[in-house]
Structures are given as structure tokens and as C-alpha cells.
Tab-separated table of C-alpha atoms in Angstrom:
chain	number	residue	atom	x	y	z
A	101	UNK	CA	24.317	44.790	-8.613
A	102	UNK	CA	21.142	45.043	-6.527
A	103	UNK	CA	19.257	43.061	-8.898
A	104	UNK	CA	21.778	39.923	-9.193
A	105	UNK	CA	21.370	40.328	-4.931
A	106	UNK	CA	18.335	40.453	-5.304
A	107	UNK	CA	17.459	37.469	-7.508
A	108	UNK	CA	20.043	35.494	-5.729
A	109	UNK	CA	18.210	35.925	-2.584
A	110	UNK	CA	15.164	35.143	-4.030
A	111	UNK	CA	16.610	32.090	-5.454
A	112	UNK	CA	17.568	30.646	-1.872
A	113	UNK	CA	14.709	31.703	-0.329
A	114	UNK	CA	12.417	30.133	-3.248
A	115	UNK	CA	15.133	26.272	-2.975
A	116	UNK	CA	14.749	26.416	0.673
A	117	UNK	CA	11.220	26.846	1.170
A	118	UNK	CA	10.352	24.815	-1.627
A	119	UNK	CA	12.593	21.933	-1.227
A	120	UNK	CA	11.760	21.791	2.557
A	121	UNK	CA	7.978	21.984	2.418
A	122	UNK	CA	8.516	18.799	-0.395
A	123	UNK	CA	10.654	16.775	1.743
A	124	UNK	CA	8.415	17.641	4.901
A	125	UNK	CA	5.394	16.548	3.135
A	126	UNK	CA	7.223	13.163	2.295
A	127	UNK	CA	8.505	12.315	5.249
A	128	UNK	CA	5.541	13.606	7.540
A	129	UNK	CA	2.867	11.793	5.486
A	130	UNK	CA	1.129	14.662	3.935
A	131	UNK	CA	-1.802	13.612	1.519
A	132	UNK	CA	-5.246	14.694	1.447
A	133	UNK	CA	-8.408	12.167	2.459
A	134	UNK	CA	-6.620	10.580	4.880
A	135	UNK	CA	-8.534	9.209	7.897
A	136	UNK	CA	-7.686	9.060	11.524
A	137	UNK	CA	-9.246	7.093	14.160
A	138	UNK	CA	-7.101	7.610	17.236
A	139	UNK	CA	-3.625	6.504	16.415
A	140	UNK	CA	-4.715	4.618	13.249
A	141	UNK	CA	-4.354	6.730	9.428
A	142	UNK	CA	-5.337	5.184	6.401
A	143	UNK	CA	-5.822	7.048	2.828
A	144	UNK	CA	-8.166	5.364	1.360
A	145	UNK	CA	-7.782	6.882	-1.929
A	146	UNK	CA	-4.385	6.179	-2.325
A	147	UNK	CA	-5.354	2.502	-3.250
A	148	UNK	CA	-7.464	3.939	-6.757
A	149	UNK	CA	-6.954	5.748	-9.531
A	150	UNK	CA	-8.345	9.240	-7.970
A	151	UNK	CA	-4.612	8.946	-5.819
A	152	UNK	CA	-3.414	12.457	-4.505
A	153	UNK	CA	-0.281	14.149	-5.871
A	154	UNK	CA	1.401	13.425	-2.597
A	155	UNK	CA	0.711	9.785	-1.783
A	156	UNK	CA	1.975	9.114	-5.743
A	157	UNK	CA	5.213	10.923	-4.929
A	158	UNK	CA	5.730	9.023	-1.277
A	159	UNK	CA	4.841	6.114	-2.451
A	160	UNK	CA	7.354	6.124	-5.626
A	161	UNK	CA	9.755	7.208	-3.193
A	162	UNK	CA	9.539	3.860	-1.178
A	163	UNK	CA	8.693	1.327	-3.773
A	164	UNK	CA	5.662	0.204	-1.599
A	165	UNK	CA	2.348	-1.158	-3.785
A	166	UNK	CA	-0.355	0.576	-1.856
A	167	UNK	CA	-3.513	-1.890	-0.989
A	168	UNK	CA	-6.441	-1.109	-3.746
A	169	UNK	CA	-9.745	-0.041	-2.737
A	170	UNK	CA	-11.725	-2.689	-4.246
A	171	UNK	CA	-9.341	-5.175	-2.209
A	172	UNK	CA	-9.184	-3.675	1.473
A	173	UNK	CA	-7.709	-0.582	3.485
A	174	UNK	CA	-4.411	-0.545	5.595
A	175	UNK	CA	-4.353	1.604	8.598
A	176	UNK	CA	-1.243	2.690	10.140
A	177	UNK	CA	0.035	3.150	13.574
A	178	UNK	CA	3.449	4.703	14.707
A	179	UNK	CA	2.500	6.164	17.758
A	180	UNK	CA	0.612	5.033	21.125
A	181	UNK	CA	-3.123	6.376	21.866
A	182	UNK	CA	-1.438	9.107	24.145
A	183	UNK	CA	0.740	10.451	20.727
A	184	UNK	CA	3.884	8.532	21.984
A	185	UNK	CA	6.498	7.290	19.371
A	186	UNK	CA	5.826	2.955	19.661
A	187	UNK	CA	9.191	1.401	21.536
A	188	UNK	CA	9.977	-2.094	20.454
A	189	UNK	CA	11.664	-2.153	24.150
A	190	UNK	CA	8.096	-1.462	25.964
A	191	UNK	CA	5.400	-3.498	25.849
A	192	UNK	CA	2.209	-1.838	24.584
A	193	UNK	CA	-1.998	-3.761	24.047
A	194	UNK	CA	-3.771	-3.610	21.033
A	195	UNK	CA	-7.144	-4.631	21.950
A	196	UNK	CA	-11.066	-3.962	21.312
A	197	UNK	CA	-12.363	-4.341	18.143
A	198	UNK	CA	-12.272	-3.805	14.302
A	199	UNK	CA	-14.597	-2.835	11.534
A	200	UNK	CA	-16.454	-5.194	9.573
A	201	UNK	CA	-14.034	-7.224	7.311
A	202	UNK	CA	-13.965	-10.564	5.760
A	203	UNK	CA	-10.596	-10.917	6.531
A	204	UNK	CA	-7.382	-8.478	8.570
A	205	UNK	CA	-4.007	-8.622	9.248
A	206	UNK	CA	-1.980	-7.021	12.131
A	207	UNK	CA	1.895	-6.804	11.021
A	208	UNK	CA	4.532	-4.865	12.517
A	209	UNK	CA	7.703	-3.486	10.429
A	210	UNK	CA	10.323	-1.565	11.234
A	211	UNK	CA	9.704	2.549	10.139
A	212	UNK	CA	11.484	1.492	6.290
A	213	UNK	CA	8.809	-1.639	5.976
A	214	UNK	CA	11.040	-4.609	6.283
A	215	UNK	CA	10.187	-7.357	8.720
A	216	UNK	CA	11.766	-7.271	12.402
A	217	UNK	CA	13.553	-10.631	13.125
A	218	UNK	CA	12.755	-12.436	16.500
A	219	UNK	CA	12.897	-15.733	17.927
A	220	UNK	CA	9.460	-16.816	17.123
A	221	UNK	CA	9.565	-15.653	13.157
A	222	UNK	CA	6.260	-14.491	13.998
A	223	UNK	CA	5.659	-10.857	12.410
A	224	UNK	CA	1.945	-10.504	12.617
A	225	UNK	CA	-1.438	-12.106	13.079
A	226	UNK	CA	-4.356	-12.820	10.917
A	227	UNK	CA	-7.695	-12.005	12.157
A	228	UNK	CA	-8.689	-16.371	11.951
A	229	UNK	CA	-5.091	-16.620	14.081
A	230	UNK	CA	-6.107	-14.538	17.583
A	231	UNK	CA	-7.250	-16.056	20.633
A	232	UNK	CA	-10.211	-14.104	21.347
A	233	UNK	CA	-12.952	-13.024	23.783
A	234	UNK	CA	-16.102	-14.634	24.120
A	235	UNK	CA	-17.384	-11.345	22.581
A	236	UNK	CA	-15.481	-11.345	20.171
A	237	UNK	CA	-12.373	-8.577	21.387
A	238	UNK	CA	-9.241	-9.676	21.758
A	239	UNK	CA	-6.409	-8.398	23.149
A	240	UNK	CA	-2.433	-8.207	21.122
A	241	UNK	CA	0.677	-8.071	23.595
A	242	UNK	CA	2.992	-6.510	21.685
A	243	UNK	CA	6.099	-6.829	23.922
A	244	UNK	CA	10.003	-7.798	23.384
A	245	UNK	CA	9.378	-10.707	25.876
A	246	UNK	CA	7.646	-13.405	25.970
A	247	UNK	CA	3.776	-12.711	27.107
A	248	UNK	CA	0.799	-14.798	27.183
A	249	UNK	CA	-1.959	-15.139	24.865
A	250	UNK	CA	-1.515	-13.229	21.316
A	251	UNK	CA	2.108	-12.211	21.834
A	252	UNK	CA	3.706	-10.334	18.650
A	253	UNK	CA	7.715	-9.909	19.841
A	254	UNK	CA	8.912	-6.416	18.603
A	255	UNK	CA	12.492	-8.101	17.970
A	256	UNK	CA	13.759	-4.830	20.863
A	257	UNK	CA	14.250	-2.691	17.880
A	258	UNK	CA	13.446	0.939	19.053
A	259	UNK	CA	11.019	2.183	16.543
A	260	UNK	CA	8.121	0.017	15.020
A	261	UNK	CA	4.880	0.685	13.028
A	262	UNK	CA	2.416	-1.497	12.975
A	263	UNK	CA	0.074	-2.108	9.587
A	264	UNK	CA	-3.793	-3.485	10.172
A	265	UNK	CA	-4.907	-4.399	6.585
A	266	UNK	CA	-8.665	-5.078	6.537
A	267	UNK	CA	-9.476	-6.718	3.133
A	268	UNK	CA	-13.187	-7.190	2.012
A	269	UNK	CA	-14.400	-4.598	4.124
A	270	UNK	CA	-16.635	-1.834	4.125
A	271	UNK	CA	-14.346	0.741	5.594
A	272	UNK	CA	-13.444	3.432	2.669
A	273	UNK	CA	-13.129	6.091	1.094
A	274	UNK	CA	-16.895	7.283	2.495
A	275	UNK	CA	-15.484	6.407	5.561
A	276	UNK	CA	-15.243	9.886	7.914
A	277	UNK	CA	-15.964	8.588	11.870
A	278	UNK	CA	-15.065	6.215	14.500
A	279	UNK	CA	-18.202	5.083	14.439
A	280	UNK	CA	-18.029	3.402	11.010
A	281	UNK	CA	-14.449	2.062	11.708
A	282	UNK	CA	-14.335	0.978	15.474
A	283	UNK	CA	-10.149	0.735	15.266
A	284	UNK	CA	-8.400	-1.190	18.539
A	285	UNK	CA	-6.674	0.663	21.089
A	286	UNK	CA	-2.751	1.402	21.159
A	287	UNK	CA	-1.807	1.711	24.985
A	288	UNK	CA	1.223	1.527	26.691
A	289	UNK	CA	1.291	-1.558	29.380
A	290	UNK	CA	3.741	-1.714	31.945
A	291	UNK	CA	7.588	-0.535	32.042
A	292	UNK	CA	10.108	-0.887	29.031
A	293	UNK	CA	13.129	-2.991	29.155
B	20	UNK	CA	13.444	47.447	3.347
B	21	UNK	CA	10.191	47.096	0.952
B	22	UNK	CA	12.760	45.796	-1.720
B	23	UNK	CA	13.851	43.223	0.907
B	24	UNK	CA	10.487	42.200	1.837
B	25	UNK	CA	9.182	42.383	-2.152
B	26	UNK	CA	11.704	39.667	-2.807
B	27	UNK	CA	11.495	37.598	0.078
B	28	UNK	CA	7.530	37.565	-1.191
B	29	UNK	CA	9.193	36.269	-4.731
B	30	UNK	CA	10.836	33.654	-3.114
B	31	UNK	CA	8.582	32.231	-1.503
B	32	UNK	CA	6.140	32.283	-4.367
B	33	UNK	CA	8.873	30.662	-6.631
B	34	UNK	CA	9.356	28.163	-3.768
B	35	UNK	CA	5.832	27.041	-4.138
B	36	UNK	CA	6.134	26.448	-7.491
B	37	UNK	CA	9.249	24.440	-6.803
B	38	UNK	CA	7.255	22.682	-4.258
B	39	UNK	CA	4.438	21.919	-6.620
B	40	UNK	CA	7.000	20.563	-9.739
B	41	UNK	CA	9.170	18.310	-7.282
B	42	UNK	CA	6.016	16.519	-5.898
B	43	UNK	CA	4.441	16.490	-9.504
B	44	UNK	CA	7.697	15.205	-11.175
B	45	UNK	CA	9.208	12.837	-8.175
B	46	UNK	CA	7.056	9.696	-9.271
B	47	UNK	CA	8.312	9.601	-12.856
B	48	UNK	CA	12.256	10.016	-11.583
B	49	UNK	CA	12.052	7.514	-8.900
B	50	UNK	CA	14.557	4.711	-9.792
B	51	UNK	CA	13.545	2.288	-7.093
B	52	UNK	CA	9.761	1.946	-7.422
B	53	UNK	CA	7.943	-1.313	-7.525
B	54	UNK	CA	7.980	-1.325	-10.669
B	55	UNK	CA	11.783	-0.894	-11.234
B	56	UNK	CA	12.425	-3.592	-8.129
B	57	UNK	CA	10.210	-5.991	-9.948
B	58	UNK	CA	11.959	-5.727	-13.280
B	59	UNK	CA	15.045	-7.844	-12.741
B	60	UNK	CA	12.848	-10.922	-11.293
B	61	UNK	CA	9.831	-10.662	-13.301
B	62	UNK	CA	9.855	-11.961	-17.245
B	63	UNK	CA	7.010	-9.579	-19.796
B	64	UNK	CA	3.395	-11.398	-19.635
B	65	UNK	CA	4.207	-13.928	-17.679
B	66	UNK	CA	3.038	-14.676	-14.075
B	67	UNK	CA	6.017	-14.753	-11.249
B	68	UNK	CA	5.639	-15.898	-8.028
B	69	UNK	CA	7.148	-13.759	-6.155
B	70	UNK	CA	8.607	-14.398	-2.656
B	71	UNK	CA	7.437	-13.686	0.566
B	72	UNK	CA	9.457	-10.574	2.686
B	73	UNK	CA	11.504	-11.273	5.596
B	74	UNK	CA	13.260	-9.546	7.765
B	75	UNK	CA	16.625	-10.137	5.908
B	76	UNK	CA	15.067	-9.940	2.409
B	77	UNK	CA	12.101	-8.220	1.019
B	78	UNK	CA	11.384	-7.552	-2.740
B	79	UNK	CA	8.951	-4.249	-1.619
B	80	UNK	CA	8.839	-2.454	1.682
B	81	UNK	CA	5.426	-2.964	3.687
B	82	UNK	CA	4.155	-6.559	2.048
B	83	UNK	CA	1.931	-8.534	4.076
B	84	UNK	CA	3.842	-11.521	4.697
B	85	UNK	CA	0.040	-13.353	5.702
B	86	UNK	CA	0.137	-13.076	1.421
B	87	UNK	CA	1.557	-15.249	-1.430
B	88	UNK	CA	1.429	-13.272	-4.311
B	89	UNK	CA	3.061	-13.151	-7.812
B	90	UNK	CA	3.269	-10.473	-10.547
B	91	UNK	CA	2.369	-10.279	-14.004
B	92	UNK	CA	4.359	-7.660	-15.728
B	93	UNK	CA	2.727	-6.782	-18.781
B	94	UNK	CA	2.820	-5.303	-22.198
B	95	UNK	CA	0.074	-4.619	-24.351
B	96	UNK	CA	1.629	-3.670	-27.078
B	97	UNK	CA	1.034	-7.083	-28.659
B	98	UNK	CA	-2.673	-7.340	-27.812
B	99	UNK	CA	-5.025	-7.634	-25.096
B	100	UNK	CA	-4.263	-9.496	-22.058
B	101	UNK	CA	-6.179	-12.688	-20.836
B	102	UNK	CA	-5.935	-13.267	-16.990
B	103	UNK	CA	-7.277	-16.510	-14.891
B	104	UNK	CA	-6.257	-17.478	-11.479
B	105	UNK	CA	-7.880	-19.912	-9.468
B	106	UNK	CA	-9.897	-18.713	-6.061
B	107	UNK	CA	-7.515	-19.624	-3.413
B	108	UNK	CA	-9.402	-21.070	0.189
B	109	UNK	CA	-9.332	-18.597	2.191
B	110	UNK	CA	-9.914	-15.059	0.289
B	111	UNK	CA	-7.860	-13.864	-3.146
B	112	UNK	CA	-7.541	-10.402	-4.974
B	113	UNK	CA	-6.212	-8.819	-7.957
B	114	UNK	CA	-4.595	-5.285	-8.323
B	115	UNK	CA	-3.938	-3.578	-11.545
B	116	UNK	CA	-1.155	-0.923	-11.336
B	117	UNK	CA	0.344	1.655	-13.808
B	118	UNK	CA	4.356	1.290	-14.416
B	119	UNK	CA	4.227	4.356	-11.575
B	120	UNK	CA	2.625	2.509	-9.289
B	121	UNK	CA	-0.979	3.528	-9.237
B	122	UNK	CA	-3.497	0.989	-8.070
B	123	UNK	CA	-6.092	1.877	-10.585
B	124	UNK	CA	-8.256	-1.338	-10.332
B	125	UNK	CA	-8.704	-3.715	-7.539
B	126	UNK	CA	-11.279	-6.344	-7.077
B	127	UNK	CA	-11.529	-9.948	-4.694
B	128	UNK	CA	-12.715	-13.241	-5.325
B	129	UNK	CA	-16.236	-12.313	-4.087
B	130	UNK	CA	-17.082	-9.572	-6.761
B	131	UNK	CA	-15.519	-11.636	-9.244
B	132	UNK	CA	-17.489	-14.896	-8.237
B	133	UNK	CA	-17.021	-18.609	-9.385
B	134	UNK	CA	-13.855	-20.355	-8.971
B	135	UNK	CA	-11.703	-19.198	-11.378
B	136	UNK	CA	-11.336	-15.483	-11.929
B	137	UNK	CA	-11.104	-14.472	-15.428
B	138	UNK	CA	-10.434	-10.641	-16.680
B	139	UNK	CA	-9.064	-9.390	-19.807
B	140	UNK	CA	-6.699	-6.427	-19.839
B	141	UNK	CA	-6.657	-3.616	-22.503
B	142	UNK	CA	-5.708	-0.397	-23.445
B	143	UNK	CA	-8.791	1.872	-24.572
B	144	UNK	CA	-7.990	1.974	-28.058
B	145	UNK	CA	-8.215	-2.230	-28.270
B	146	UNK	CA	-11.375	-2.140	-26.515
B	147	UNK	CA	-12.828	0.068	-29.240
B	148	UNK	CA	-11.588	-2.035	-31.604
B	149	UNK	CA	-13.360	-4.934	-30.285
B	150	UNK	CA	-15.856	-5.847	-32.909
B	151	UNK	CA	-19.584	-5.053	-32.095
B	152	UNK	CA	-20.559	-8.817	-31.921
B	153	UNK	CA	-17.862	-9.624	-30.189
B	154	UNK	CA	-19.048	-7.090	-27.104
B	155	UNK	CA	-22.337	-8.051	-26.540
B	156	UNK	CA	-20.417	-12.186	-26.169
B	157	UNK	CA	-18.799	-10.448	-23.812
B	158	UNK	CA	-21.057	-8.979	-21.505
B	159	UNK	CA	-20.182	-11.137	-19.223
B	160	UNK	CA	-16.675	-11.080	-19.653
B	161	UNK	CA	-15.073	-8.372	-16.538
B	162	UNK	CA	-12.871	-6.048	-19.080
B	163	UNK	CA	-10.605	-3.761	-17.519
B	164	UNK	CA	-9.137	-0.919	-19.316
B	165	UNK	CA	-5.533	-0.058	-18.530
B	166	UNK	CA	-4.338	3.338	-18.612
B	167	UNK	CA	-1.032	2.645	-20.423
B	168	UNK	CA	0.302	-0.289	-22.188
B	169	UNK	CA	2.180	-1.477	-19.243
B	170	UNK	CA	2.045	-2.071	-15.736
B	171	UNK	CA	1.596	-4.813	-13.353
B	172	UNK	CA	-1.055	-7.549	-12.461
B	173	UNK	CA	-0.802	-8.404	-8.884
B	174	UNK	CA	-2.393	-11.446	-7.590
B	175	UNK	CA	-2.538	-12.428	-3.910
B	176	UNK	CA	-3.746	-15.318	-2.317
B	177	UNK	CA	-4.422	-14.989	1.838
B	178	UNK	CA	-2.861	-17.719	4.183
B	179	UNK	CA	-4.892	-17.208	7.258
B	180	UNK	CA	-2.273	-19.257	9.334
B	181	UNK	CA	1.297	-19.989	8.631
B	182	UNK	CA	0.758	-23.961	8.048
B	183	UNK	CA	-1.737	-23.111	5.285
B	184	UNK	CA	0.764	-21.012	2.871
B	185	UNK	CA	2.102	-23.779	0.197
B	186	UNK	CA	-1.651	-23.911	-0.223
B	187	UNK	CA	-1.768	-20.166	-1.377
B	188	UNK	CA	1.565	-20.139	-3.126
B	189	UNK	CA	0.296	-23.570	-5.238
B	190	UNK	CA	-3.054	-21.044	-5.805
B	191	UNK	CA	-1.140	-18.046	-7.023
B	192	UNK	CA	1.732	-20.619	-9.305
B	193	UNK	CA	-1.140	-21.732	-11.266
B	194	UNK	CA	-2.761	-18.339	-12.619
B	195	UNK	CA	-1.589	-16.907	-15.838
B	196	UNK	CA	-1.454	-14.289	-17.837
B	197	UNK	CA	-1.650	-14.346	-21.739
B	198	UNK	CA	-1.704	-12.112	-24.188
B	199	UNK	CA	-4.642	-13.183	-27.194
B	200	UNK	CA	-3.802	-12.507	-30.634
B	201	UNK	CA	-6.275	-9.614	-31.946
């Protein structure tokens, strides 16, 4: 009688913990080489054949087709530079500069990676698209209204993440600092809506 | 009470192991991965254009809509695969993925050079099957060795601004994908 307690204890304790640390590492973005430069993660190894258990399983899980190595390195953001969740109803400034690249592309989804409709069907810019600084920097208004300049609307949906792609690049998996990959700020700019 | 605490020890050691088998086994039970959304839309060794997301409608979650891209499914279970697409203007890659979804080879117009980019596809055993001759003819021929006998080709052509994408699309509708008779 002890025994079948026993072992039936064990068993829940052994589902629980194991089928909670699984869907906490899926959902939390667990996977090893991944590289953070302020709010920005990429894993550059998930785009070769070297891929870690974990980024296989997430990305079976969503269906994505992760960005190869020899083609170019997505970053992505979900929170602010101060660790805040991004708001579609505030209005938040990507700006500075990017790591050497032939080409990138800024595009904002919704957290499941569809497209957020707005008024302007605009859902991202490429690097040749931006209005930029005579040095170079530019500046993204990423706002629900309409804003000056390079404005990308967030559609007023309450959660976005926004993907920078850089293709042709030397960012990779050798990539450790924020020296080598100079990403663009992600602050928060006036009120929310 | 060291009964209690020598099974709570088990359990958690059991629910490692759990752990470790549901990541390891997840990617070969997923039902909806690229591969498996492609399927329906995409004929065997044949290049698809596939279209552009959306927000109402997107194939795969997180594609760069800046992209036209299509798909090559393929099977090489009747030979080797021949692929050439054409360098679209602005910048053009190709991605080689296993039926799971690995991106196991990757390479842009610039490492592939010229204005057409030409690589042949092949399991292992046809590439040591290749006669001798034929290799050294093909030195400069980019082979790529697939893991498995299927998977998917994925070409896709950049459109740095929106009024320049029927130019990418008509660059990624004219590649194929063949398979050549061994």
C-alpha cells in the first residue's frame, strides 16, 4: 500500500515538474547561444544545422522557418529598454544604429507572428526605405497614431514584437558583445492612448 | 519523512527525464510545422510561389513580408536535385531545410556569385555515387548534401520598397527545381 502511494506520488511529482519545466522552456524562449543586446535576442544557431534541442522543439511548435546563418540573423524585441512589455497603445522610438548588413528589415507582428492590420498596410521598413540622419541614424516612431517621419502604426493591438532581420551581415554565431552588434534603442516616448 | 523526501527526489529525477523526452520528441509530433502547412499548396519538385503574409492570412507565422519567396518541396528519392534561380535586384538567398524544419544550409546571391544561382541537391549516398570524372567537372559546381531525402528549398527574393515587389515575385516565378536522371 505504501509503495503504490509512493509511486503514485512520485508519478505526479515527476508529470508536473517535467511537463512544466517543458512548457516553460517553450513559451519563455529557452535555448542555449542566444544573444542579447539590450532588449534585442537572436540565436544565431538556430538558423544551421548545429540547432539546440529547444529552438527545434519551439520552432516545430509554431511552424515558423527560422532565418539561416549563411543568409542573415533576426533579432527579437518584446519588451522596451527599461524590461517593459511593448504596448501597441503607447508610442515607443527605435533609433541609433545597426550592425553592418547589406540589407535589414524592421517588422512588427503580433506575439503569434501574423501581421497587425492598420490603415496604412504598412507592417515594417526596409533598411533602403528610412528617412535617415545625415550620419546615418535614424529614428522609427512606432506609435498607434499618425507621427512624422518613419512612422510604423502598431494597429492599437496591446501586445507587439518587433523582428529586425539583418541579411548579409557579419553579426553571428561568433557574435558575444554590443560592440560587434550596435542594436537600436527601444524607449518609451510620451503617454499611451 | 526520509521515505517522503526519497520519493519526492524520484520524482523529480523522473520529471527530468520527462522533460528531456518531450523536448527531444515534440519536433517529430508536431502536426502544424512548416513543413505540414506547406504540403497542401506546394506540388513534389516543383517550385511554388508562395504568397506573401498579411494580417488576415499568412501561410507561416513570422515571414518577412519585405520577401517574395516560393518553395521547392522535394524528394530525392528519384535522383539528385538541380536548382537555378535568377539573382533578383536587390539581394536573394536560398535555405535548405529538413522535413522538421532545420535550416541546415543557407547561402545569398553574393557567395554564390554570377547571375543565376545554380546548386544541386543530394543525399550522401548519390554524391558517392557520383562517378570520379564526373567530380572533378564539377568542382565548380556548389553541391549540397541533404540530410534526408526530403525537405524544402526556400528561395527569397528582397523587395527593398513596396513598389518594387512584382519585380521579386517575377525573380522567384522563374527559378526551378528539377530532379536529373542518375
Amino acid at each position: 500500500m505504501r509503495l503504490l502511494l509512493g509511486s503514485l506520488y512520485t508519478f505526479i511529482i515527476a508529470a508536473g515538474v517535467g511537463l512544466g519545466s517543458t512548457w516553460f522552456a517553450l513559451t519563455h524562449g529557452a535555448g542555449f547561444g542566444t544573444l542579447r543586446v539590450g532588449p534585442w535576442i537572436a540565436q544565431p544557431k538556430a538558423g544551421t544545422a548545429d540547432i539546440d534541442p529547444y529552438s527545434r522543439a519551439v520552432i516545430a511548435r509554431s511552424g515558423a522557418l527560422p532565418v539561416s546563418l549563411g543568409d542573415g540573423v533576426a533579432f527579437r524585441a518584446r519588451v522596451d529598454d527599461q524590461g517593459q512589455l511593448l504596448d501597441g497603445r503607447c508610442e515607443v522610438t527605435v533609433s541609433g544604429t545597426t550592425p553592418p548588413a547589406r540589407y535589414f528589415t524592421l517588422t512588427l507582428y503580433d506575439p503569434d507572428g501574423r501581421l497587425v492590420a492598420n490603415s496604412l498596410n504598412r507592417h515594417g521598413f526596409t533598411s533602403e526605405e528610412l528617412y535617415r540622419n545625415q550620419d546615418g541614424s535614424f529614428a522609427i516612431a512606432i506609435a498607434p497614431r499618425v507621427r512624422a517621419g518613419n512612422w510604423l502604426p502598431t494597429g492599437g493591438v496591446d501586445r507587439y514584437v518587433l523582428v529586425l532581420r539583418f541579411y548579409d551581415t557579419s553579426v553571428g554565431a561568433a557574435t558575444r558583445a554590443e560592440r560587434e552588434a550596435p542594436m537600436p534603442s527601444v524607449k518609451r516616448a510620451g503617454g499611451c492612448r | 519523512m526520509t521515505r517522503w523526501l526519497l520519493w519526492t527526489l524520484a520524482g523529480v529525477i523522473l520529471g527530468g527525464i520527462v522533460h528531456l523526452a518531450t523536448i527531444l520528441m515534440l519536433p517529430r509530433t508536431a502536426s502544424q510545422d512548416a513543413y505540414e502547412r506547406l504540403t497542401p499548396i506546394t506540388p513534389v519538385n516543383a517550385m511554388t510561389p508562395i504568397p506573401g503574409p498579411t494580417p488576415a492570412k499568412a501561410l507561416l507565422p513570422f515571414m518577412d513580408p519585405a520577401f517574395a519567396m516560393a518553395v521547392c518541396r522535394y524528394d530525392l528519392g528519384h535522383g539528385p536535385m538541380k536548382l537555378t534561380a535568377p539573382v533578383s535586384q536587390a539581394y536573394t538567398s536560398v535555405t535548405f531545410y529538413t522535413k522538421l524544419g532545420v535550416a541546415y544550409y543557407g547561402i545569398n546571391d553574393r557567395a554564390a556569385g554570377r547571375r543565376t544561382i545554380e546548386l544541386y541537391l543530394m543525399t550522401t549516398a548519390q554524391h558517392d555515387r557520383m562517378p570520379e570524372d564526373e567530380d572533378v567537372t564539377a568542382a565548380d559546381r556548389l553541391i549540397i548534401e541533404s540530410p534526408g531525402a526530403t525537405g524544402l528549398i526556400v528561395l527569397r527574393a528582397l523587395s527593398t520598397e513596396p513598389g518594387l515587389m512584382p519585380m521579386a515575385q517575377a525573380a522567384v516565378a522563374d527559378a526551378r527545381c528539377l530532379t536529373q536522371s542518375q
